[in-house]
Tab-separated table of N, CA and C in Angstrom:
chain	number	residue	atom	x	y	z
A	1	UNK	N	-17.711	5.910	10.068
A	1	UNK	CA	-17.435	5.000	11.179
A	1	UNK	C	-16.100	4.306	10.951
A	2	UNK	N	-15.404	4.027	12.036
A	2	UNK	CA	-14.108	3.373	11.988
A	2	UNK	C	-14.225	1.976	12.589
A	3	UNK	N	-13.627	1.012	11.939
A	3	UNK	CA	-13.593	-0.350	12.462
A	3	UNK	C	-12.142	-0.800	12.560
A	4	UNK	N	-11.785	-1.372	13.711
A	4	UNK	CA	-10.454	-1.906	13.929
A	4	UNK	C	-10.555	-3.409	14.129
A	5	UNK	N	-9.706	-4.161	13.457
A	5	UNK	CA	-9.732	-5.619	13.550
A	5	UNK	C	-8.337	-6.120	13.903
A	6	UNK	N	-8.229	-6.769	15.081
A	6	UNK	CA	-6.955	-7.341	15.505
A	6	UNK	C	-6.812	-8.773	15.010
A	7	UNK	N	-5.575	-9.189	14.813
A	7	UNK	CA	-5.280	-10.576	14.461
A	7	UNK	C	-3.866	-10.909	14.915
A	8	UNK	N	-3.552	-12.203	14.910
A	8	UNK	CA	-2.194	-12.634	15.233
A	8	UNK	C	-2.022	-13.221	16.617
A	9	UNK	N	-3.074	-13.201	17.420
A	9	UNK	CA	-2.963	-13.789	18.734
A	9	UNK	C	-2.884	-15.305	18.655
A	10	UNK	N	-2.612	-15.938	19.803
A	10	UNK	CA	-2.532	-17.392	19.839
A	10	UNK	C	-1.851	-17.884	21.085
A	11	UNK	N	-1.493	-19.159	21.057
A	11	UNK	CA	-0.824	-19.818	22.183
A	11	UNK	C	0.652	-19.978	21.840
A	12	UNK	N	1.512	-19.564	22.759
A	12	UNK	CA	2.950	-19.652	22.529
A	12	UNK	C	3.631	-20.009	23.845
A	13	UNK	N	4.763	-20.669	23.754
A	13	UNK	CA	5.522	-20.989	24.961
A	13	UNK	C	6.313	-19.765	25.431
A	14	UNK	N	6.613	-19.740	26.709
A	14	UNK	CA	7.437	-18.666	27.257
A	14	UNK	C	8.750	-18.573	26.490
A	15	UNK	N	9.150	-17.344	26.197
A	15	UNK	CA	10.345	-17.116	25.404
A	15	UNK	C	10.076	-16.989	23.919
A	16	UNK	N	8.873	-17.323	23.509
A	16	UNK	CA	8.517	-17.253	22.104
A	16	UNK	C	8.094	-15.866	21.671
A	17	UNK	N	7.649	-15.773	20.420
A	17	UNK	CA	7.280	-14.493	19.821
A	17	UNK	C	5.931	-14.583	19.124
A	18	UNK	N	5.266	-13.454	19.063
A	18	UNK	CA	4.045	-13.293	18.280
A	18	UNK	C	4.053	-11.897	17.679
A	19	UNK	N	3.364	-11.751	16.563
A	19	UNK	CA	3.194	-10.439	15.948
A	19	UNK	C	1.710	-10.171	15.777
A	20	UNK	N	1.219	-9.171	16.491
A	20	UNK	CA	-0.178	-8.775	16.374
A	20	UNK	C	-0.329	-7.718	15.293
A	21	UNK	N	-1.463	-7.760	14.618
A	21	UNK	CA	-1.791	-6.757	13.606
A	21	UNK	C	-3.123	-6.116	13.951
A	22	UNK	N	-3.280	-4.867	13.570
A	22	UNK	CA	-4.532	-4.145	13.754
A	22	UNK	C	-4.825	-3.429	12.447
A	23	UNK	N	-5.864	-3.880	11.754
A	23	UNK	CA	-6.236	-3.284	10.478
A	23	UNK	C	-7.385	-2.308	10.682
A	24	UNK	N	-7.256	-1.143	10.079
A	24	UNK	CA	-8.275	-0.101	10.208
A	24	UNK	C	-9.109	-0.030	8.933
A	25	UNK	N	-10.427	0.030	9.108
A	25	UNK	CA	-11.344	0.124	7.975
A	25	UNK	C	-12.292	1.290	8.204
A	26	UNK	N	-12.801	1.796	7.078
A	26	UNK	CA	-13.816	2.817	7.177
A	26	UNK	C	-13.250	4.218	7.067
A	27	UNK	N	-13.917	5.137	7.712
A	27	UNK	CA	-13.562	6.546	7.614
A	27	UNK	C	-12.188	6.800	8.210
A	28	UNK	N	-11.283	7.400	7.475
A	28	UNK	CA	-9.950	7.668	7.969
A	28	UNK	C	-9.726	9.150	8.226
A	29	UNK	N	-10.708	9.983	8.017
A	29	UNK	CA	-10.708	11.381	8.398
A	29	UNK	C	-9.861	12.286	7.501
A	30	UNK	N	-8.809	11.802	6.945
A	30	UNK	CA	-8.007	12.623	6.037
A	30	UNK	C	-7.082	11.722	5.253
A	31	UNK	N	-6.362	12.330	4.339
A	31	UNK	CA	-5.416	11.550	3.539
A	31	UNK	C	-4.260	11.051	4.384
A	32	UNK	N	-4.107	11.568	5.598
A	32	UNK	CA	-3.057	11.075	6.482
A	32	UNK	C	-3.400	9.711	7.062
A	33	UNK	N	-4.665	9.304	6.951
A	33	UNK	CA	-5.066	8.026	7.513
A	33	UNK	C	-5.446	8.146	8.968
A	34	UNK	N	-5.330	7.068	9.675
A	34	UNK	CA	-5.704	7.026	11.074
A	34	UNK	C	-4.777	7.901	11.904
A	35	UNK	N	-5.249	8.368	13.033
A	35	UNK	CA	-4.446	9.200	13.916
A	35	UNK	C	-3.585	8.371	14.848
A	36	UNK	N	-3.386	8.878	16.044
A	36	UNK	CA	-2.599	8.144	17.032
A	36	UNK	C	-3.241	6.791	17.317
A	37	UNK	N	-2.406	5.796	17.580
A	37	UNK	CA	-2.917	4.449	17.835
A	37	UNK	C	-2.194	3.826	19.016
A	38	UNK	N	-2.803	2.811	19.575
A	38	UNK	CA	-2.185	2.175	20.734
A	38	UNK	C	-2.660	0.743	20.928
A	39	UNK	N	-1.923	0.030	21.770
A	39	UNK	CA	-2.266	-1.329	22.182
A	39	UNK	C	-2.484	-1.340	23.694
A	40	UNK	N	-3.522	-2.023	24.109
A	40	UNK	CA	-3.818	-2.241	25.510
A	40	UNK	C	-4.078	-3.737	25.702
A	41	UNK	N	-4.027	-4.189	26.942
A	41	UNK	CA	-4.337	-5.587	27.217
A	41	UNK	C	-5.115	-5.708	28.509
A	42	UNK	N	-5.882	-6.785	28.576
A	42	UNK	CA	-6.693	-7.031	29.770
A	42	UNK	C	-6.663	-8.504	30.097
A	43	UNK	N	-6.155	-8.812	31.281
A	43	UNK	CA	-6.149	-10.177	31.792
A	43	UNK	C	-7.386	-10.373	32.657
A	44	UNK	N	-7.816	-11.615	32.857
A	44	UNK	CA	-9.008	-11.874	33.671
A	44	UNK	C	-8.897	-11.258	35.051
A	45	UNK	N	-9.940	-10.550	35.462
A	45	UNK	CA	-9.972	-9.959	36.786
A	45	UNK	C	-9.161	-8.694	36.943
A	46	UNK	N	-8.592	-8.204	35.826
A	46	UNK	CA	-7.769	-6.998	35.898
A	46	UNK	C	-8.326	-5.907	34.998
A	47	UNK	N	-7.890	-4.692	35.248
A	47	UNK	CA	-8.283	-3.589	34.394
A	47	UNK	C	-7.513	-3.642	33.073
A	48	UNK	N	-8.004	-2.880	32.116
A	48	UNK	CA	-7.320	-2.789	30.835
A	48	UNK	C	-6.060	-1.931	31.014
A	49	UNK	N	-4.913	-2.487	30.683
A	49	UNK	CA	-3.628	-1.828	30.904
A	49	UNK	C	-3.006	-1.360	29.591
A	50	UNK	N	-2.313	-0.268	29.672
A	50	UNK	CA	-1.565	0.256	28.534
A	50	UNK	C	-0.391	-0.653	28.209
A	51	UNK	N	-0.152	-0.868	26.917
A	51	UNK	CA	0.996	-1.659	26.477
A	51	UNK	C	1.966	-0.807	25.673
A	52	UNK	N	1.454	-0.190	24.597
A	52	UNK	CA	2.319	0.607	23.728
A	52	UNK	C	1.465	1.569	22.925
A	53	UNK	N	2.081	2.666	22.488
A	53	UNK	CA	1.368	3.652	21.688
A	53	UNK	C	2.297	4.239	20.641
A	54	UNK	N	1.683	4.734	19.568
A	54	UNK	CA	2.467	5.300	18.469
A	54	UNK	C	1.723	6.495	17.892
A	55	UNK	N	2.445	7.540	17.576
A	55	UNK	CA	1.840	8.712	16.957
A	55	UNK	C	1.482	8.415	15.509
A	56	UNK	N	0.735	9.300	14.863
A	56	UNK	CA	0.242	9.031	13.510
A	56	UNK	C	1.373	8.837	12.523
A	57	UNK	N	2.478	9.537	12.710
A	57	UNK	CA	3.588	9.416	11.772
A	57	UNK	C	4.527	8.270	12.135
A	58	UNK	N	4.375	7.747	13.351
A	58	UNK	CA	5.307	6.734	13.829
A	58	UNK	C	6.549	7.316	14.463
A	59	UNK	N	6.638	8.626	14.503
A	59	UNK	CA	7.828	9.265	15.015
A	59	UNK	C	7.938	9.276	16.524
A	60	UNK	N	6.831	9.037	17.215
A	60	UNK	CA	6.824	9.005	18.670
A	60	UNK	C	6.180	7.721	19.145
A	61	UNK	N	6.831	7.055	20.090
A	61	UNK	CA	6.286	5.829	20.672
A	61	UNK	C	6.429	5.862	22.183
A	62	UNK	N	5.557	5.109	22.847
A	62	UNK	CA	5.640	4.926	24.291
A	62	UNK	C	5.369	3.471	24.611
A	63	UNK	N	5.998	2.979	25.672
A	63	UNK	CA	5.825	1.596	26.090
A	63	UNK	C	5.617	1.523	27.592
A	64	UNK	N	4.831	0.546	28.004
A	64	UNK	CA	4.754	0.222	29.424
A	64	UNK	C	6.105	-0.338	29.864
A	65	UNK	N	6.473	-0.057	31.111
A	65	UNK	CA	7.769	-0.532	31.601
A	65	UNK	C	7.886	-2.057	31.496
A	66	UNK	N	6.777	-2.744	31.668
A	66	UNK	CA	6.801	-4.212	31.679
A	66	UNK	C	7.132	-4.823	30.313
A	67	UNK	N	7.021	-4.037	29.240
A	67	UNK	CA	7.264	-4.593	27.899
A	67	UNK	C	8.441	-3.941	27.188
A	68	UNK	N	9.029	-2.923	27.796
A	68	UNK	CA	10.161	-2.237	27.166
A	68	UNK	C	11.290	-3.214	26.886
A	69	UNK	N	11.833	-3.124	25.680
A	69	UNK	CA	12.918	-4.000	25.284
A	69	UNK	C	12.464	-5.340	24.731
A	70	UNK	N	11.185	-5.647	24.889
A	70	UNK	CA	10.653	-6.925	24.370
A	70	UNK	C	9.626	-6.717	23.269
A	71	UNK	N	8.825	-5.661	23.361
A	71	UNK	CA	7.759	-5.390	22.392
A	71	UNK	C	8.156	-4.180	21.535
A	72	UNK	N	7.713	-4.207	20.275
A	72	UNK	CA	7.946	-3.091	19.371
A	72	UNK	C	6.657	-2.763	18.628
A	73	UNK	N	6.241	-1.510	18.713
A	73	UNK	CA	5.052	-1.054	18.007
A	73	UNK	C	5.471	-0.370	16.713
A	74	UNK	N	4.712	-0.580	15.669
A	74	UNK	CA	4.998	0.059	14.387
A	74	UNK	C	3.686	0.210	13.617
A	75	UNK	N	3.737	0.941	12.511
A	75	UNK	CA	2.527	1.129	11.721
A	75	UNK	C	2.896	1.327	10.250
A	76	UNK	N	1.961	0.981	9.392
A	76	UNK	CA	2.086	1.159	7.945
A	76	UNK	C	0.858	1.933	7.502
A	77	UNK	N	0.983	3.243	7.428
A	77	UNK	CA	-0.175	4.081	7.120
A	77	UNK	C	-0.700	3.838	5.705
A	78	UNK	N	0.175	3.463	4.810
A	78	UNK	CA	-0.274	3.211	3.438
A	78	UNK	C	-1.279	2.067	3.390
A	79	UNK	N	-1.112	1.117	4.291
A	79	UNK	CA	-2.008	-0.039	4.343
A	79	UNK	C	-2.976	0.010	5.518
A	80	UNK	N	-2.952	1.091	6.271
A	80	UNK	CA	-3.902	1.244	7.374
A	80	UNK	C	-3.752	0.181	8.445
A	81	UNK	N	-2.517	-0.204	8.749
A	81	UNK	CA	-2.283	-1.302	9.683
A	81	UNK	C	-1.247	-0.918	10.728
A	82	UNK	N	-1.481	-1.356	11.953
A	82	UNK	CA	-0.538	-1.191	13.054
A	82	UNK	C	-0.105	-2.576	13.525
A	83	UNK	N	1.116	-2.657	14.050
A	83	UNK	CA	1.658	-3.949	14.474
A	83	UNK	C	2.196	-3.863	15.894
A	84	UNK	N	2.251	-5.023	16.532
A	84	UNK	CA	2.935	-5.159	17.820
A	84	UNK	C	3.759	-6.433	17.752
A	85	UNK	N	5.069	-6.270	17.630
A	85	UNK	CA	5.972	-7.412	17.649
A	85	UNK	C	6.313	-7.716	19.098
A	86	UNK	N	6.014	-8.924	19.529
A	86	UNK	CA	6.210	-9.312	20.923
A	86	UNK	C	7.232	-10.436	20.983
A	87	UNK	N	8.359	-10.165	21.592
A	87	UNK	CA	9.434	-11.147	21.727
A	87	UNK	C	9.638	-11.504	23.190
A	88	UNK	N	10.287	-12.629	23.427
A	88	UNK	CA	10.585	-13.083	24.787
A	88	UNK	C	9.331	-13.022	25.669
A	89	UNK	N	8.275	-13.607	25.174
A	89	UNK	CA	7.003	-13.544	25.885
A	89	UNK	C	7.065	-14.291	27.213
A	90	UNK	N	6.321	-13.775	28.176
A	90	UNK	CA	6.261	-14.336	29.521
A	90	UNK	C	4.816	-14.704	29.836
A	91	UNK	N	4.609	-15.635	30.757
A	91	UNK	CA	3.227	-15.997	31.115
A	91	UNK	C	2.393	-14.788	31.549
A	92	UNK	N	3.014	-13.818	32.187
A	92	UNK	CA	2.270	-12.633	32.623
A	92	UNK	C	1.855	-11.716	31.467
A	93	UNK	N	2.304	-12.014	30.260
A	93	UNK	CA	1.831	-11.274	29.091
A	93	UNK	C	0.496	-11.809	28.580
A	94	UNK	N	0.043	-12.911	29.127
A	94	UNK	CA	-1.222	-13.505	28.698
A	94	UNK	C	-2.371	-12.547	28.980
A	95	UNK	N	-3.172	-12.280	27.950
A	95	UNK	CA	-4.280	-11.336	28.078
A	95	UNK	C	-4.988	-11.239	26.732
A	96	UNK	N	-6.108	-10.552	26.736
A	96	UNK	CA	-6.723	-10.128	25.485
A	96	UNK	C	-6.101	-8.781	25.110
A	97	UNK	N	-5.593	-8.703	23.900
A	97	UNK	CA	-4.939	-7.492	23.436
A	97	UNK	C	-5.889	-6.719	22.516
A	98	UNK	N	-6.007	-5.433	22.811
A	98	UNK	CA	-6.900	-4.553	22.064
A	98	UNK	C	-6.095	-3.453	21.373
A	99	UNK	N	-6.480	-3.120	20.157
A	99	UNK	CA	-5.910	-1.937	19.526
A	99	UNK	C	-6.950	-0.815	19.574
A	100	UNK	N	-6.454	0.398	19.527
A	100	UNK	CA	-7.314	1.570	19.629
A	100	UNK	C	-6.732	2.705	18.806
A	101	UNK	N	-7.617	3.608	18.403
A	101	UNK	CA	-7.155	4.777	17.682
A	101	UNK	C	-7.824	6.038	18.197
A	102	UNK	N	-7.066	7.113	18.209
A	102	UNK	CA	-7.586	8.443	18.470
A	102	UNK	C	-7.700	9.076	17.086
A	103	UNK	N	-8.833	8.824	16.468
A	103	UNK	CA	-9.024	9.145	15.061
A	103	UNK	C	-8.861	10.645	14.803
A	104	UNK	N	-8.124	10.964	13.743
A	104	UNK	CA	-7.971	12.342	13.345
A	104	UNK	C	-6.949	13.110	14.145
A	105	UNK	N	-6.229	12.466	15.043
A	105	UNK	CA	-5.208	13.143	15.842
A	105	UNK	C	-3.861	13.022	15.150
A	106	UNK	N	-3.370	14.145	14.642
A	106	UNK	CA	-2.083	14.162	13.950
A	106	UNK	C	-1.086	15.050	14.687
A	107	UNK	N	-1.221	15.087	16.009
A	107	UNK	CA	-0.408	15.992	16.816
A	107	UNK	C	1.008	15.503	17.048
A	108	UNK	N	1.254	14.223	16.784
A	108	UNK	CA	2.580	13.696	17.051
A	108	UNK	C	2.723	13.080	18.426
A	109	UNK	N	1.613	12.978	19.166
A	109	UNK	CA	1.628	12.416	20.504
A	109	UNK	C	1.269	10.943	20.474
A	110	UNK	N	1.952	10.157	21.300
A	110	UNK	CA	1.618	8.747	21.507
A	110	UNK	C	0.949	8.647	22.877
A	111	UNK	N	-0.360	8.426	22.883
A	111	UNK	CA	-1.171	8.544	24.093
A	111	UNK	C	-1.128	7.282	24.949
A	112	UNK	N	-1.098	7.481	26.273
A	112	UNK	CA	-0.921	6.372	27.209
A	112	UNK	C	-2.210	5.878	27.857
A	113	UNK	N	-3.268	6.687	27.835
A	113	UNK	CA	-4.441	6.369	28.636
A	113	UNK	C	-5.626	5.962	27.763
A	114	UNK	N	-6.358	4.961	28.220
A	114	UNK	CA	-7.443	4.405	27.422
A	114	UNK	C	-8.522	5.442	27.113
A	115	UNK	N	-8.771	6.385	28.037
A	115	UNK	CA	-9.835	7.359	27.797
A	115	UNK	C	-9.480	8.347	26.695
A	116	UNK	N	-8.240	8.334	26.261
A	116	UNK	CA	-7.811	9.236	25.194
A	116	UNK	C	-8.098	8.667	23.804
A	117	UNK	N	-8.541	7.435	23.743
A	117	UNK	CA	-8.847	6.776	22.468
A	117	UNK	C	-10.350	6.670	22.277
A	118	UNK	N	-10.791	6.769	21.026
A	118	UNK	CA	-12.231	6.766	20.803
A	118	UNK	C	-12.747	5.611	19.963
A	119	UNK	N	-11.883	4.813	19.367
A	119	UNK	CA	-12.319	3.615	18.647
A	119	UNK	C	-11.465	2.432	19.095
A	120	UNK	N	-12.131	1.286	19.263
A	120	UNK	CA	-11.474	0.084	19.778
A	120	UNK	C	-11.810	-1.125	18.926
A	121	UNK	N	-10.867	-2.057	18.857
A	121	UNK	CA	-11.135	-3.333	18.239
A	121	UNK	C	-11.777	-4.289	19.218
A	122	UNK	N	-12.051	-5.507	18.757
A	122	UNK	CA	-12.716	-6.515	19.583
A	122	UNK	C	-11.729	-7.339	20.414
A	123	UNK	N	-10.471	-7.262	20.086
A	123	UNK	CA	-9.450	-7.943	20.870
A	123	UNK	C	-9.017	-9.270	20.278
A	124	UNK	N	-7.791	-9.661	20.608
A	124	UNK	CA	-7.250	-10.960	20.215
A	124	UNK	C	-6.549	-11.570	21.412
A	125	UNK	N	-6.786	-12.857	21.640
A	125	UNK	CA	-6.262	-13.534	22.830
A	125	UNK	C	-4.803	-13.933	22.620
A	126	UNK	N	-3.982	-13.622	23.609
A	126	UNK	CA	-2.604	-14.089	23.651
A	126	UNK	C	-2.434	-14.909	24.925
A	127	UNK	N	-1.978	-16.136	24.762
A	127	UNK	CA	-1.740	-17.017	25.907
A	127	UNK	C	-0.308	-17.519	25.852
A	128	UNK	N	0.418	-17.298	26.933
A	128	UNK	CA	1.811	-17.712	27.015
A	128	UNK	C	1.917	-18.788	28.086
A	129	UNK	N	2.330	-19.963	27.681
A	129	UNK	CA	2.457	-21.076	28.621
A	129	UNK	C	3.865	-21.122	29.193
A	130	UNK	N	3.955	-21.571	30.437
A	130	UNK	CA	5.265	-21.627	31.121
A	130	UNK	C	5.972	-22.947	30.859
């Protein structure tokens, strides 16, 4: 079984920064560690939206247009952790942020759609005040 735990959320003023972390525990499927991973977010009354994704090696990344140039996804496979550096935050970035993994996928693809992931964390709240 795989467990993902997010941390780093909080309250920040517009223009500020936060760094989210996603730690992976449990079965990693191979010595390569976790497969493709991604970040999604969900604001009240809205569907869960794609934010960013990264392939298992980190060589491929994808971003939602709304966060390009402000957010950076990265990962440290040696420590089983993925990060989301969020700069120049805006009130519309407020949401619960979830990390996800497509365990065992070493294809080099950074997946954009939630149905492509099979393990999810519990989420961390990010609130950006104006």
